[in-house]
Structure formats: structure tokens, C-alpha cells
Coordinates of C-alpha atoms and ligand atoms in Angstrom, one line a residue:
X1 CA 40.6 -7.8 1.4
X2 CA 39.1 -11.8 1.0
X3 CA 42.0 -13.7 -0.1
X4 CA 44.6 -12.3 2.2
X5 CA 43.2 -11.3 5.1
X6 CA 44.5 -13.6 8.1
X7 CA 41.3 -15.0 9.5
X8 CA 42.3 -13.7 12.9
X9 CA 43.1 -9.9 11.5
X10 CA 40.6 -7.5 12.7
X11 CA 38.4 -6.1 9.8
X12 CA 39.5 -2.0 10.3
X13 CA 37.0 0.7 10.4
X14 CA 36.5 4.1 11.3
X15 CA 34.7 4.8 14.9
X16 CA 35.1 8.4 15.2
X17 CA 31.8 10.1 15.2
X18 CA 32.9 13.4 12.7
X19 CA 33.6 10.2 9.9
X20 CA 32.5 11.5 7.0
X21 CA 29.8 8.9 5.3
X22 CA 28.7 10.5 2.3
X23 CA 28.6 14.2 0.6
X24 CA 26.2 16.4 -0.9
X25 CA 28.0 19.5 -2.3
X26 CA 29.4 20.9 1.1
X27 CA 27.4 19.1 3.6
X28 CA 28.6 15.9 4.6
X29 CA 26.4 13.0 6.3
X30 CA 28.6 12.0 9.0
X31 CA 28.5 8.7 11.6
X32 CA 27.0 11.0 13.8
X33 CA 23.9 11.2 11.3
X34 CA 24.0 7.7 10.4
X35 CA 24.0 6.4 14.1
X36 CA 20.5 8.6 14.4
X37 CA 18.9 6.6 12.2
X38 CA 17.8 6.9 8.3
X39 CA 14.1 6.7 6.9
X40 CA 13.5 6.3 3.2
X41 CA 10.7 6.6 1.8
X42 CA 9.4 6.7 -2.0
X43 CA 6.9 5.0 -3.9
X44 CA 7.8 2.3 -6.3
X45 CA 10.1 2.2 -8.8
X46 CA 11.4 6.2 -7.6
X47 CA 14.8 4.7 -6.3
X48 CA 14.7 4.2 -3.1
X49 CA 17.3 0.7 -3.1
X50 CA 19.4 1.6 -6.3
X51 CA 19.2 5.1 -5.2
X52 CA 19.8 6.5 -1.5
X53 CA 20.1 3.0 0.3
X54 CA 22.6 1.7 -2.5
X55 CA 24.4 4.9 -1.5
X56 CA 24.6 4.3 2.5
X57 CA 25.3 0.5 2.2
X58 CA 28.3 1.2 0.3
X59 CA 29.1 4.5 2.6
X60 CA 28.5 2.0 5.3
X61 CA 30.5 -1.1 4.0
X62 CA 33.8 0.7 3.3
X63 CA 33.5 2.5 6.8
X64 CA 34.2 -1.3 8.1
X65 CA 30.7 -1.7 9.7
X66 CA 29.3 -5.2 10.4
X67 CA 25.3 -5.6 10.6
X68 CA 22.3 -7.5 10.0
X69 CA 20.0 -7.1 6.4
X70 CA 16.5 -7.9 6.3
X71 CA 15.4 -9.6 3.1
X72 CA 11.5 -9.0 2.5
X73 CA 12.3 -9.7 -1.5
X74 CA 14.4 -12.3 -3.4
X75 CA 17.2 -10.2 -5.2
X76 CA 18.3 -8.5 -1.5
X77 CA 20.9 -10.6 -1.1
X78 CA 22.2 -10.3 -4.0
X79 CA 22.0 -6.6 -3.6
X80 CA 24.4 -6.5 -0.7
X81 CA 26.6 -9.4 -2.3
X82 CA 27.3 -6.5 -5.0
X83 CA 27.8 -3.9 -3.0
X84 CA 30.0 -5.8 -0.4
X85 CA 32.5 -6.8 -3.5
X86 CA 32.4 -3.5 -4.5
X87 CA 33.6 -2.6 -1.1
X88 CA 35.8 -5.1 -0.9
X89 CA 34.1 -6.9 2.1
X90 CA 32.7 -10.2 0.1
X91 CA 34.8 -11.9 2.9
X92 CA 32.8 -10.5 5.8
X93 CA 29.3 -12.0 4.0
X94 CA 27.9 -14.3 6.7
X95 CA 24.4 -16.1 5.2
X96 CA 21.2 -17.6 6.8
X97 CA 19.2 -19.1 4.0
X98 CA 18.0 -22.0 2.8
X99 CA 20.8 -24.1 2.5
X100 CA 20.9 -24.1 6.3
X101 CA 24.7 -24.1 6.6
X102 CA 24.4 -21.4 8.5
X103 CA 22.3 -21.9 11.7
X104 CA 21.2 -20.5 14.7
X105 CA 18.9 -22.1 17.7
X106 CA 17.5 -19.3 19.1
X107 CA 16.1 -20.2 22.5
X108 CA 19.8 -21.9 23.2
X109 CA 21.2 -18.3 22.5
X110 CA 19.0 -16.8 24.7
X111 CA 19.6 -19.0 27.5
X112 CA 23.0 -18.9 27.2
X113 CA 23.4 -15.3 26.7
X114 CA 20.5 -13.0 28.3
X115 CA 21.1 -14.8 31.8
X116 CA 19.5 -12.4 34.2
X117 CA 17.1 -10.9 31.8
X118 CA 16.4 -14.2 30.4
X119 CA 12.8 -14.7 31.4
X120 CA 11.9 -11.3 30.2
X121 CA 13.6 -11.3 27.0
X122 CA 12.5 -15.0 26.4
X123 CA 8.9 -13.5 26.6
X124 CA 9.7 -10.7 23.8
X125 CA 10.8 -13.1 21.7
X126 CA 7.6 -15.3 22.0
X127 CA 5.9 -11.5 22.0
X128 CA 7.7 -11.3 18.0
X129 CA 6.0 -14.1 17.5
X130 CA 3.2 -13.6 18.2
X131 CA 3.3 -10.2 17.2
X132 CA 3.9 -11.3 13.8
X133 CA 1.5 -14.0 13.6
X134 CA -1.2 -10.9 14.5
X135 CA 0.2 -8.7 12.0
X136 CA -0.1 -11.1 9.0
X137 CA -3.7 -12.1 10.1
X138 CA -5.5 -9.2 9.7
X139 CA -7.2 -8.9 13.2
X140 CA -7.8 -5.3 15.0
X141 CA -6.1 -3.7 17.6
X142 CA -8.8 -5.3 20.4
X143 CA -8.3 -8.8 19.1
X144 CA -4.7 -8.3 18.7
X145 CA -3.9 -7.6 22.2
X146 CA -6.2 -9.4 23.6
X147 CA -4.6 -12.6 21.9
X148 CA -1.5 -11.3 22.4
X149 CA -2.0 -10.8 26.4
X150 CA -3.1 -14.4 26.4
X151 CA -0.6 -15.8 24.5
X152 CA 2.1 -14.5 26.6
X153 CA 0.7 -15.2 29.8
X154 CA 0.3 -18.7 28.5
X155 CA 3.8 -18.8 27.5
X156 CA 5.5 -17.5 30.8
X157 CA 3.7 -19.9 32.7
X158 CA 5.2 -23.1 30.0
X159 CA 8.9 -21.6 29.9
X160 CA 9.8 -21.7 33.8
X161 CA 8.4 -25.4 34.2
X162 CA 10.2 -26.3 31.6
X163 CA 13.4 -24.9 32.5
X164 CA 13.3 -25.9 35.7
X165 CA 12.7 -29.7 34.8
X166 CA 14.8 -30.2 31.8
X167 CA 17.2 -27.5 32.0
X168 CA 16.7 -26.4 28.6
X169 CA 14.4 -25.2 26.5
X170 CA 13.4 -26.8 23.2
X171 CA 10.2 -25.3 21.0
X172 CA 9.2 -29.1 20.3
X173 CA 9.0 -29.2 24.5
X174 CA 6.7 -26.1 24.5
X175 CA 4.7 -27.1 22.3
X176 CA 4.2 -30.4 23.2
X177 CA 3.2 -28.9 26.9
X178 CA 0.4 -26.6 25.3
X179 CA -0.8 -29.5 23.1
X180 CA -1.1 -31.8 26.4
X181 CA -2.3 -28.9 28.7
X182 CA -5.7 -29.9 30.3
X183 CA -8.7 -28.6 28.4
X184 CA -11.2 -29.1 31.9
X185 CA -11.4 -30.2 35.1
X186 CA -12.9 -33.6 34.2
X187 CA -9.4 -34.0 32.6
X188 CA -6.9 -32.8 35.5
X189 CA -8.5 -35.4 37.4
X190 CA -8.2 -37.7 35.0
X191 CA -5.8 -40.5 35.8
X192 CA -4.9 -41.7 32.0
X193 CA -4.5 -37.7 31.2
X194 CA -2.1 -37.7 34.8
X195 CA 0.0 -40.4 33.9
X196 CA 0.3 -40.0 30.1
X197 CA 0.1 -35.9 29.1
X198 CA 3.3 -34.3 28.8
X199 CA 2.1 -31.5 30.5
X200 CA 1.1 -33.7 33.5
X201 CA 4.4 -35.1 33.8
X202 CA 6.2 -31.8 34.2
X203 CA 3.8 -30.0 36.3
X204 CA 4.9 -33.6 38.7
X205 CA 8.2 -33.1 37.8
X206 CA 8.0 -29.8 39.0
X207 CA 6.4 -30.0 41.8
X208 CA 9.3 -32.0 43.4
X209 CA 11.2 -29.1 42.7
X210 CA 9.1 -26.5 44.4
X211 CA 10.8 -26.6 47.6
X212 CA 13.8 -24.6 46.1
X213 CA 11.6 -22.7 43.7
X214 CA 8.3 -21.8 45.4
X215 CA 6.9 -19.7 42.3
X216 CA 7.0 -23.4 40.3
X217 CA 3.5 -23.7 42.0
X218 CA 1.9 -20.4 40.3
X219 CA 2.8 -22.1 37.3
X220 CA 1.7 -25.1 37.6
X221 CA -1.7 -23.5 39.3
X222 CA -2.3 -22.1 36.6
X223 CA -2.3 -24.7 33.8
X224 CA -5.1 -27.0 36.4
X225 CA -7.0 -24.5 36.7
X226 CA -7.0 -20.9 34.5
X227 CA -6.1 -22.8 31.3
X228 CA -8.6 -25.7 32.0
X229 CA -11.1 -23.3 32.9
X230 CA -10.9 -21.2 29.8
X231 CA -13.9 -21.1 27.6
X232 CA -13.4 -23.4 24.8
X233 CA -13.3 -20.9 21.4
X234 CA -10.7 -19.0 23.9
X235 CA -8.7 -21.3 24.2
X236 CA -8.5 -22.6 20.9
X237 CA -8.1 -19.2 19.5
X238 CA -5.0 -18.8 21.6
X239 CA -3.3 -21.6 21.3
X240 CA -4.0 -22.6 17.7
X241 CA -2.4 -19.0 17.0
X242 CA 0.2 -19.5 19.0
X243 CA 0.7 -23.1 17.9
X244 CA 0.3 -22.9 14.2
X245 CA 3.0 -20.0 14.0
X246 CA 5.7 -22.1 16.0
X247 CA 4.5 -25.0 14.2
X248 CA 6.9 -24.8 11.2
X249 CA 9.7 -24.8 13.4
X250 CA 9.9 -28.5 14.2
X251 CA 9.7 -29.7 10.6
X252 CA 12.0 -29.1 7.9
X253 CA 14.3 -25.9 7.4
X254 CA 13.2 -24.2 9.5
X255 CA 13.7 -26.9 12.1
X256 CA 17.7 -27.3 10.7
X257 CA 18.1 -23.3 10.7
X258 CA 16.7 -22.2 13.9
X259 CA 16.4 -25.6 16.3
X260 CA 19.6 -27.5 15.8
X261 CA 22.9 -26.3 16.5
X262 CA 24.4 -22.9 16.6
X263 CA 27.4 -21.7 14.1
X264 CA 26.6 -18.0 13.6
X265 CA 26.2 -15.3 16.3
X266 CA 24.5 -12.0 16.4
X267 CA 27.6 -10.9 17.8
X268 CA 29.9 -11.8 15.0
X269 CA 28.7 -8.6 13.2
X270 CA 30.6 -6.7 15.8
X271 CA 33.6 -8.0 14.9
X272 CA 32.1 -6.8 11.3
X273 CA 30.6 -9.3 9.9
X274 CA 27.6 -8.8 7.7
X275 CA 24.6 -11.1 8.2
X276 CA 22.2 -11.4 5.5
X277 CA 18.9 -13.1 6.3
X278 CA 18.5 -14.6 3.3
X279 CA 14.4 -15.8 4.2
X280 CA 12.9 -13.5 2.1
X281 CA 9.5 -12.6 3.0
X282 CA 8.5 -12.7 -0.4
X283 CA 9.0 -16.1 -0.7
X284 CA 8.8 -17.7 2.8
X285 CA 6.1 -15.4 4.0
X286 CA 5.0 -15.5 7.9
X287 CA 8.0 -17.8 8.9
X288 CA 10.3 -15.5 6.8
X289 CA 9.1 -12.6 8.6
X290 CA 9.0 -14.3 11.9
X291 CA 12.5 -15.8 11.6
X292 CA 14.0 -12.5 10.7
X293 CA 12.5 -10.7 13.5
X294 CA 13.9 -13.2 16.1
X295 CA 16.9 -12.9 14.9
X296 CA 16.9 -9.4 14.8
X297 CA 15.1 -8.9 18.2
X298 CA 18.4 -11.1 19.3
X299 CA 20.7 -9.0 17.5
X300 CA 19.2 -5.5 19.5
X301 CA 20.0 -6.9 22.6
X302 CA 23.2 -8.1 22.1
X303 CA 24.4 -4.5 20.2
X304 CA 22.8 -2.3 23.3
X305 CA 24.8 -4.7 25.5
X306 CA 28.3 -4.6 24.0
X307 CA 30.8 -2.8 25.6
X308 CA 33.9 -0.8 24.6
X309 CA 37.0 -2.7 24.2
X310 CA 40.5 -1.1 25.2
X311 CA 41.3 0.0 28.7
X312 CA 38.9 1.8 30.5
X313 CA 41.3 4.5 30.8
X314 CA 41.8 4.4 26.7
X315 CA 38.4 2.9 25.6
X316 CA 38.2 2.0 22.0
X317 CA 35.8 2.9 19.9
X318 CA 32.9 0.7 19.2
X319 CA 32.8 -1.1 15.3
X320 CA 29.6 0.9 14.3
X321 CA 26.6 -1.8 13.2
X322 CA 23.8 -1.3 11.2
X323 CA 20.7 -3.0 10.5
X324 CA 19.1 -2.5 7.0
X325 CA 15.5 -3.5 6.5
X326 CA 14.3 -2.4 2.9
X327 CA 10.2 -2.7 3.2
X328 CA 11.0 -2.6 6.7
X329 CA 6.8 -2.6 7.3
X330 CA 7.5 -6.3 7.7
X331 CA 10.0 -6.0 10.2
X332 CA 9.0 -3.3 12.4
X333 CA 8.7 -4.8 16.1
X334 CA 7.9 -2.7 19.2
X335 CA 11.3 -2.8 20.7
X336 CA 12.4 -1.1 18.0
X337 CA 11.0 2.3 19.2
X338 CA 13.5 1.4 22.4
X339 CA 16.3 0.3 20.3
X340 CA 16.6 3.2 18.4
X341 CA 16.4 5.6 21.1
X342 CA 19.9 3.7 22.5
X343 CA 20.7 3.6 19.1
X344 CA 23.5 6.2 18.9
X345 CA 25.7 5.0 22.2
X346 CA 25.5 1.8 21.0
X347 CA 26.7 3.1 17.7
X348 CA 23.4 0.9 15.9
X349 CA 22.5 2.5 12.3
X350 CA 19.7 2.0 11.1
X351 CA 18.4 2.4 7.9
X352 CA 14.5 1.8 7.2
X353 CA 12.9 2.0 3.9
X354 CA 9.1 2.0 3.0
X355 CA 7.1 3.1 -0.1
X356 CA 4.6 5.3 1.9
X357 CA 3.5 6.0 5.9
X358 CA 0.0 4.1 5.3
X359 CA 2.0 0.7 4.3
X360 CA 4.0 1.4 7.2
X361 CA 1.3 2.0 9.9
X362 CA -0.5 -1.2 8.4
X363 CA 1.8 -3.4 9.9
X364 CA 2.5 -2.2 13.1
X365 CA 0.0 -3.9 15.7
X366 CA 0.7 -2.0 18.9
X367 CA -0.3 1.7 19.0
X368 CA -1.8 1.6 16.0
X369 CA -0.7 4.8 13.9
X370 CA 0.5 6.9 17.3
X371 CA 2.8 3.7 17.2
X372 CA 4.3 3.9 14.2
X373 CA 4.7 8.0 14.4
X374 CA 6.6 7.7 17.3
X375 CA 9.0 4.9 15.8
X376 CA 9.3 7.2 12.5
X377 CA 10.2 10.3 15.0
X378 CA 13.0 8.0 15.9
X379 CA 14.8 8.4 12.4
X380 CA 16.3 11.4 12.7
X381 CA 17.4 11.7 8.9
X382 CA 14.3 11.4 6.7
X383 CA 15.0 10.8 2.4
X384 CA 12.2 11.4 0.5
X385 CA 11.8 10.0 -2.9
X386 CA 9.3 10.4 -5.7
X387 CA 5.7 9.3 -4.2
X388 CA 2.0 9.6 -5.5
X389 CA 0.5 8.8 -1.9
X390 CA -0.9 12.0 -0.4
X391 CA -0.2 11.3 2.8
X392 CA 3.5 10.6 2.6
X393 CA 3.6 13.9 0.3
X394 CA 1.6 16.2 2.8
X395 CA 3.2 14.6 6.1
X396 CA 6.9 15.6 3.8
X397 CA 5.9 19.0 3.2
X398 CA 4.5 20.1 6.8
X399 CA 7.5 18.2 8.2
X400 CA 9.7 20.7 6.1
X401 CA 7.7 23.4 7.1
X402 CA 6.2 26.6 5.3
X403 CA 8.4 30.0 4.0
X404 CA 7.1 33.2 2.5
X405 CA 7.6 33.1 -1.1
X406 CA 7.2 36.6 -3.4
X407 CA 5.2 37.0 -6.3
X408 CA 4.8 39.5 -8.7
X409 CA 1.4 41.0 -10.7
X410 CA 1.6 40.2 -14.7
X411 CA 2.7 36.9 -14.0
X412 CA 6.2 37.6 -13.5
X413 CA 6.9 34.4 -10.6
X414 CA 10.1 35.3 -9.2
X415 CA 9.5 32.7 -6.6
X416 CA 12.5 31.7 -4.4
X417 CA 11.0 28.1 -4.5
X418 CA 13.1 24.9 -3.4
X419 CA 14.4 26.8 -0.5
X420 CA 17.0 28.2 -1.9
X421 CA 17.0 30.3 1.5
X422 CA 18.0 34.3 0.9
X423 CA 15.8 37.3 2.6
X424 CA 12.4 36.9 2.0
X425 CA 10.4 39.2 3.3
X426 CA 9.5 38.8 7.2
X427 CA 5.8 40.0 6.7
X428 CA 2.8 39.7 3.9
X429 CA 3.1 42.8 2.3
X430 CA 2.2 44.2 -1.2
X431 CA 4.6 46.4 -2.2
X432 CA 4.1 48.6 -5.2
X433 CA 7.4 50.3 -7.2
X434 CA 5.1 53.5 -9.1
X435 CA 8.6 55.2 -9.3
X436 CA 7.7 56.2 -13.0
X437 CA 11.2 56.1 -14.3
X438 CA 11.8 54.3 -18.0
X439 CA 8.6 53.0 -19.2
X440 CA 6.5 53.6 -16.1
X441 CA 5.6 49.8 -15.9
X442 CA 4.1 49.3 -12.2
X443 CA 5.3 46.3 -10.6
X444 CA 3.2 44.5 -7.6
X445 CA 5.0 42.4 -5.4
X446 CA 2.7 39.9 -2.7
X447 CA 4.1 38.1 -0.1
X448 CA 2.6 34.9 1.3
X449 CA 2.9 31.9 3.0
X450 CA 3.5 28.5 1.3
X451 CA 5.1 24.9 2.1
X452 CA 9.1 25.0 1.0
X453 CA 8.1 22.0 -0.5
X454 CA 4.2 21.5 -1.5
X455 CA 3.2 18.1 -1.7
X456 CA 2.8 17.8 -5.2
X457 CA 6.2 18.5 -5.6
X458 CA 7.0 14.9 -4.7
X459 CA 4.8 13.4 -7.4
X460 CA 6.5 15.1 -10.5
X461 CA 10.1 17.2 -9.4
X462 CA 11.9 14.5 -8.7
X463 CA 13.6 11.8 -11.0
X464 CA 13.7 8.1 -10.9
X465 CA 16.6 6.8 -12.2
X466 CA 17.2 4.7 -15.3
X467 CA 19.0 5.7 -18.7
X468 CA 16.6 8.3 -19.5
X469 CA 17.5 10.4 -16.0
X470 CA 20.7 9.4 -17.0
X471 CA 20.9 7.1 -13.9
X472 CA 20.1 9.8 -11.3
X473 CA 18.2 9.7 -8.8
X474 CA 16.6 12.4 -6.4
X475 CA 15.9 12.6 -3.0
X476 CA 14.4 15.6 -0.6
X477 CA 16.8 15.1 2.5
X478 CA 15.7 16.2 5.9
X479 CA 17.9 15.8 9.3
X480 CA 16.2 17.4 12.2
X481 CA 18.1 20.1 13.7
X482 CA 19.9 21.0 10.8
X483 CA 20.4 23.9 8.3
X484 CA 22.3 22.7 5.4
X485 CA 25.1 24.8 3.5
X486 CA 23.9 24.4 0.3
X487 CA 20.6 25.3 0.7
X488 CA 20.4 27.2 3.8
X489 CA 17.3 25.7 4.7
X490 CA 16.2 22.5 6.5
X491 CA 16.0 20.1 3.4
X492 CA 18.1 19.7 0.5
X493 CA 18.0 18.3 -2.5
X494 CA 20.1 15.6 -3.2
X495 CA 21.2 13.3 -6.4
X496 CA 22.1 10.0 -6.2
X497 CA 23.9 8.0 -8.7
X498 CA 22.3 4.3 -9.9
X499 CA 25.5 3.3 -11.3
X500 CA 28.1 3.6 -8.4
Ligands
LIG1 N1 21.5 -0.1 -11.7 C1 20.4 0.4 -12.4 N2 20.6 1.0 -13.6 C2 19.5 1.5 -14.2 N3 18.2 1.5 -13.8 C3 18.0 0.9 -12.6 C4 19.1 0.3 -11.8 N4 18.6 -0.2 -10.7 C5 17.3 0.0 -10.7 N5 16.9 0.6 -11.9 C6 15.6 1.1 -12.3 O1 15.5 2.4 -11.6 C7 14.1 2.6 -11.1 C8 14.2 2.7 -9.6 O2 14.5 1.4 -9.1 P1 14.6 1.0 -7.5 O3 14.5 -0.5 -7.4 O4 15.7 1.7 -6.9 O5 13.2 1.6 -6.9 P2 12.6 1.4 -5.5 O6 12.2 2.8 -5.0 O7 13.5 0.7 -4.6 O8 11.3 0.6 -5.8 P3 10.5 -0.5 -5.0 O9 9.7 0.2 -4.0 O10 9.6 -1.2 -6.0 O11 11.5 -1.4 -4.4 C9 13.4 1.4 -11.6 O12 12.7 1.7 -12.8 C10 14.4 0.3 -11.8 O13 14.0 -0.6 -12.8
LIG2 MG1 13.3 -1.2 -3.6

């Protein structure tokens, strides 16, 4: 496709919901699956990235989808440069990494792009922030939200002074306004602090301007006298917080990549483009976590605002996008709960993966564990890898429910294990055949009660790849609402090749 495709020619793809993405036997994962959303989970090393997500990049790739990857380690991008030449797409690779060829001021996007909703989605971005700084530093819920409560109220009283006097909004200006704000009163009616603090000289500025914009005032109120008046360790806490995240954004790289000029869009992965951000969070750490979640908090809005091109009459399809996030604990942000339950009309497919559930509550601040549950009830197709953590393995196997299995007396297990579906008996019964006839051997069939899958099932039944599984890799696949073919049952069990 690289070498020649016209610049201008339209990257083709398939927007019809019944697409077939991948098969299993006779059941077929479809767009219609993919746009509900994918959770993969497995512990390491059981496959998870050469296995099922290798599998539904490549699915997704040669469907003509554009989308965003999360990098939390250093060989993703490498990953999806392999899989996008194997799907011919190596053209459609857009990168943000270090190199900083490829950049992207974030606050200029928003203000150019979220115009009514600006404000508000200004504030979610500082929220990420935030949010992430919390995340990394290990506070409780309580602390967490207090600080994050602050912070934002802090924030949303800097951005609309700022906007209103310089027309633009620059994270050097907002920090420089926190770092001048008046710590007392002693200072507000200070004359040196009046004529020489940044923050002073806006909160003037702004006053001018208060005629046409009467809130300007609430702001200004309540830097001279709320921030002043906070107790001192408050303050601090909040601001150095606050501060030392943004901090790293008006030095070096990360200055050049996200505070200088824009040459790469969210939007360009509707047109199908695939964005890598190549910060991985194993090597950057806080800022590559916070980067990639603006970005990504960016990309959500503008995929749930995108509308249908063609006639209104005749719409066309929408390009179907996804958003990968392998060790997606580190990416997880609150407005994901809201993007994904959009995700389907805006044709969004995400695909999450995580070793276990405890990894993934760990990181999410808000909600705490009811947080993350209702963010994983999102995903409405769940893969299930090898895994020794109990949770992940018991949470599997009540998700998949419980069947009556049969067993007989003398040892003879004639099971119908692994769901294989088939009549089993409706009731708990002990049956007994005394029938006489050849050799008069008495058989006693029980009936009971048992997970489809027990939990232990996870931590030995299923293989990991490499040579000596002869490159396959297995997954328990669940998609709520569903009886599959093959199985006749609510799961199946699916093998994935390493080696595509
Ligand atoms: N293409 C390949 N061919 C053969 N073996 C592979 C291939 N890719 C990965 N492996 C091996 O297969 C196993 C599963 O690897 P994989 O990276 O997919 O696991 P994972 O579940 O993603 O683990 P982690 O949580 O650590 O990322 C590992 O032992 C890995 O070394
Ligand atoms: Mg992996």
C-alpha cells in the first residue's frame, strides 16, 4: 500500500457492522464485538500480546482502522511497526516519541477545537493530570480527592484569567500564575508583590476586563482571598503536586513534544492513521503516563464527536478506530467508563490488557475497586489467559457461571467438563442402573453443581506459547450475551497462533 498510494487516496476499510474480524471454528468475532470493547487478561508470560492482542491488531489493521496505541513498555512500538507491515499499513504509522518530529500542543488543540465545552474539558485534562500524579504517588482515596478537589478548583479559577488576558493559554503562563499567587494577606497588600507578581498583573489586567465578563471577578476573588487564606502545608501540598507534575513540560522534550507547535492531530486516525505514543511508561515514567493520557483523553473527545460523512440521506459509514493500551492499569482514566459506553456509535474499539484485576484496581483512584468493576463491565468481550492470581481465576469462573456435571461411583469421571454443552441433567439426582443384565456391575451416577470453568483451571489447562506449545496460545473467551456454536455454552476455548 506505502509506495503507491497517492497521499490524497483514502486508506479503504470495512464499516459494516456484520465484518467478520477474526474466527474460531464457526463463531466469528465481528465489528460489532470489537466496537463493544475487548478485556485481556493473563498473567505474565501466558500470551496475552503475542497471543490474543497480536491477533486483533492485525484483525484490526487489515480492516483499515486508524487508532491510538499506548506504550507502557519499550518494544510496543515495535510491536505494532510489525504488525502494521504485515498488514500492509507501515504507511499509515504516525509516531510521538522522542525525537519530537512529531508534536502536539495540547492546550492549543483544546482551545481550538472543544470551543463550547472548552472550559470543562480543559478541566479534565488538568483532572488527568492530576489524576495521574495521584495515582503514581501512592496516597489513599481521602487524600486523593481531596487534592484532586483542590487542584482543580485552583486550576479553573487560573485558566479563565488567563484566557481572558492573553488570549491563549500556555502551561508556562499557568504555572507562572500559581508560582506568583499570594501566599497571605500581608502579601496582597503588598505593593512590590502588586506591581511585580505575575499573578498580580493579570488579576489587574483582568479586572479592566470585567465589565464584559462579570465572572472575571470570582476569579480573581478567589486567588486574594481563598488561596491566600489557605493554611500553609495546604497549600503547598496542592500546588507542589500540581506544580511538580506540569513541571517537566516547560523543559526539554517534553516542552518540544507537547508545548510548541502542532503537526499531528487526534483526528488524523480517522482518516486511518495509526498513532503510536511512543513515551513508554517504562522508561519515561509519570510524564510518560501523563502525556499519553492527555493525548488519549483528547483523542475520546474528538472520536465521540465525529460525525458520518456522505449525505445525510446516504450517510457513510464511520472508519472504525481503536485504542490499544497493553498494561492498560496505567492508562485507565475516569472518562473512560463514559467513553466506552459511547463506544459502539462512535465505532471506538477498544482493546485493554492487564495481567490480573488487583494490578488493575491499583491504579484506578476514583471509586476505588467499584470503579474499576464498573469500567471492566464495560468490555463486553472478556479473554482470559493463563493466570496464578486467585482473584482473576475465581472472578473468571463465577463470571462463566456454574453447570451440573455427572459423575459416576468407581471412579468412572464421565464429566462433560469444558462446557462442551449437551443434556445434563436438570436436577441433583443419584441414579442407580441395578438392571442385572451382563455382569451385574451396578453403576451410580450423581449429579452436582460445579463452575464450567473452576478457577484452577486457569493456572494449568491452558498453554503459553513458545516452541514447546508449538506456538499456541490459549485463551477462555467470554462475550456477554452470547452462546457460541462450537461450544454451546457461554465461553469457548480459543487458540491463538504466535507466529502469524
Ligand atoms: N513470536 C513468538 N514466538 C515464540 N515465542 C514467543 C513469541 N512471542 C512471545 N513469545 C514467548 O511466549 C510467551 C508469551 O509471551 P507474551 O509476551 O505474549 O506474554 P504476555 O502475556 O504478553 O506477558 P507480559 O504480561 O509479561 O507482557 C513468553 O514466554 C514469550 O517469551
Ligand atoms: Mg505482554
Amino acid at each position: 500500500m506505502g509506495l503507491f498510494r497517492k497521499k490524497s487516496q483514502p486508506i479503504p476499510y470495512h464499516g459494516d457492522l456484520k465484518t467478520p474480524l477474526l474466527s474460531f471454528g464457526r463463531d466469528v468475532f465481528r465489528l460489532d464485538d470489537a466496537v463493544r470493547g475487548v478485556l485481556v487478561t493473563g498473567g505474565t508470560g501466558s500470551g496475552k500480546t503475542s497471543g490474543s492482542a497480536r491477533a486483533l491488531a492485525m484483525a484490526y489493521l487489515k480492516a483499515g482502522m486508524g487508532g491510538v496505541v499506548m506504550c507502557a513498555k519499550s518494544d510496543e512500538a515495535e510491536n505494532w511497526r510489525a504488525y502494521a507491515k504485515a498488514a500492509g499499513r507501515e504507511a499509515d504509522i504516525i509516531e510521538i516519541n522522542e525525537q519530537a518530529e512529531r508534536r502536539f500542543n495540547f492546550l492549543d488543540y483544546a482551545q481550538a477545537t472543544l470551543g463550547q465545552t472548552f472550559e470543562g474539558n480543559l478541566l479534565s485534562v488538568i483532572d488527568t493530570i492530576t489524576e495521574a500524579a495521584t495515582a503514581s504517588s501512592g496516597q489513599g482515596d481521602g487524600e486523593n480527592r481531596f487534592f484532586r478537589d483542590n487542584a482543580r478548583e485552583m486550576v479553573s479559577h487560573v485558566l479563565p484569567l488567563l484566557i481572558a488576558v492573553y488570549g491563549r493559554l500556555t502551561v508556562r503562563d499557568i504555572v507562572a500564575f500559581i508560582d506568583s499567587a499570594p501566599t497571605s494577606q500581608a502579601m496582597v497588600a503588598d505593593e512590590t508583590w502588586q506591581a511585580e507578581s505575575f499573578a498580580a498583573r493579570t488579576i489587574a489586567a483582568a479586572s479592566l476586563l470585567m465589565d464584559s465578563d462579570p465572572d472575571l471577578e470570582i476569579h480573581g476573588e478567589y486567588w486574594l482571598t481563598r488561596f491566600a487564606d489557605w493554611s500553609d502545608k495546604t497549600r503547598s501540598s496542592v500546588v507542589s503536586t500540581f506544580t511538580s507534575t506540569v513541571y517537566p513540560f516547560l523543559t526539554g522534550k517534553l516542552r518540544d513534544l507537547f508545548c510548541t507547535h502542532t503537526n499531528v492531530l487526534p483526528e488524523m486516525s480517522h482518516s486511518g492513521a495509526i498513532i503510536l505514543l511512543n513515551l513508554p511508561v517504562k522508561k519515561f515514567g509519570a510524564m510518560g503516563e501523563v502525556s499519553q493520557k492527555i493525548f488519549k483523553f483528547l483523542w475520546q473527545v474528538a472520536t465521540e464527536a465525529r460525525q458520518p460523512e456522505g449525505t445525510k440521506r446516504r450517510p457513510k459509514p464511520l472508519r472504525p478506530v481503536f485504542i490499544f493500551a497493553d498494561e492498560c492499569q496505567f492508562f485507565t482514566t475516569e472518562r473512560d467508563d463514559e467513553f466506552f459506553s459511547t463506544a459502539r456509535s462512535a465505532r471506538a474499539c477498544g482493546v485493554y490488557l492487564t495481567q490480573d484485576l488487583p494490578s488493575f484496581y491499583s491504579r484506578l483512584t476514583k471509586g476505588g475497586e467499584h470503579g474499576a468493576d464498573a469500567l471492566i463491565g464495560k468490555f463486553q468481550t472478556r479473554i482470559m489467559h493463563g493466570n496464578v492470581d486467585k482473584t482473576t481465576n475465581a472472578a473468571a469462573a463465577e463470571m462463566i457461571g456454574q453447570i451440573t456435571k455427572q459423575q459416576a461411583s468407581q471412579q468412572q469421571n464421565i464429566n462433560r467438563n469444558l462446557g462442551e454443552g449437551g443434556a445434563y441433567q436438570p436436577h441433583d439426582v443419584a441414579q442407580s442402573d441395578n438392571s442385572g443384565k451382563g455382569m451385574g456391575v451396578s453403576t451410580t451416577l450423581s449429579t452436582y453443581r460445579d463452575y464450567a470453568i473452576p478457577p484452577d483451571y486457569f493456572t494449568n489447562q491452558l498453554r503459553n506459547g513458545t516452541k514447546a506449545n508449538r506456538y499456541k496460545v490459549d485463551a477462555i473467551i467470554v462475550t456477554a450475551g452470547r452462546t457460541w456454536k462450537h461450544s454451546r455454552a457461554n465461553f469457548i476455548k480459543a487458540a491463538f497462533d504466535q507466529r502469524l
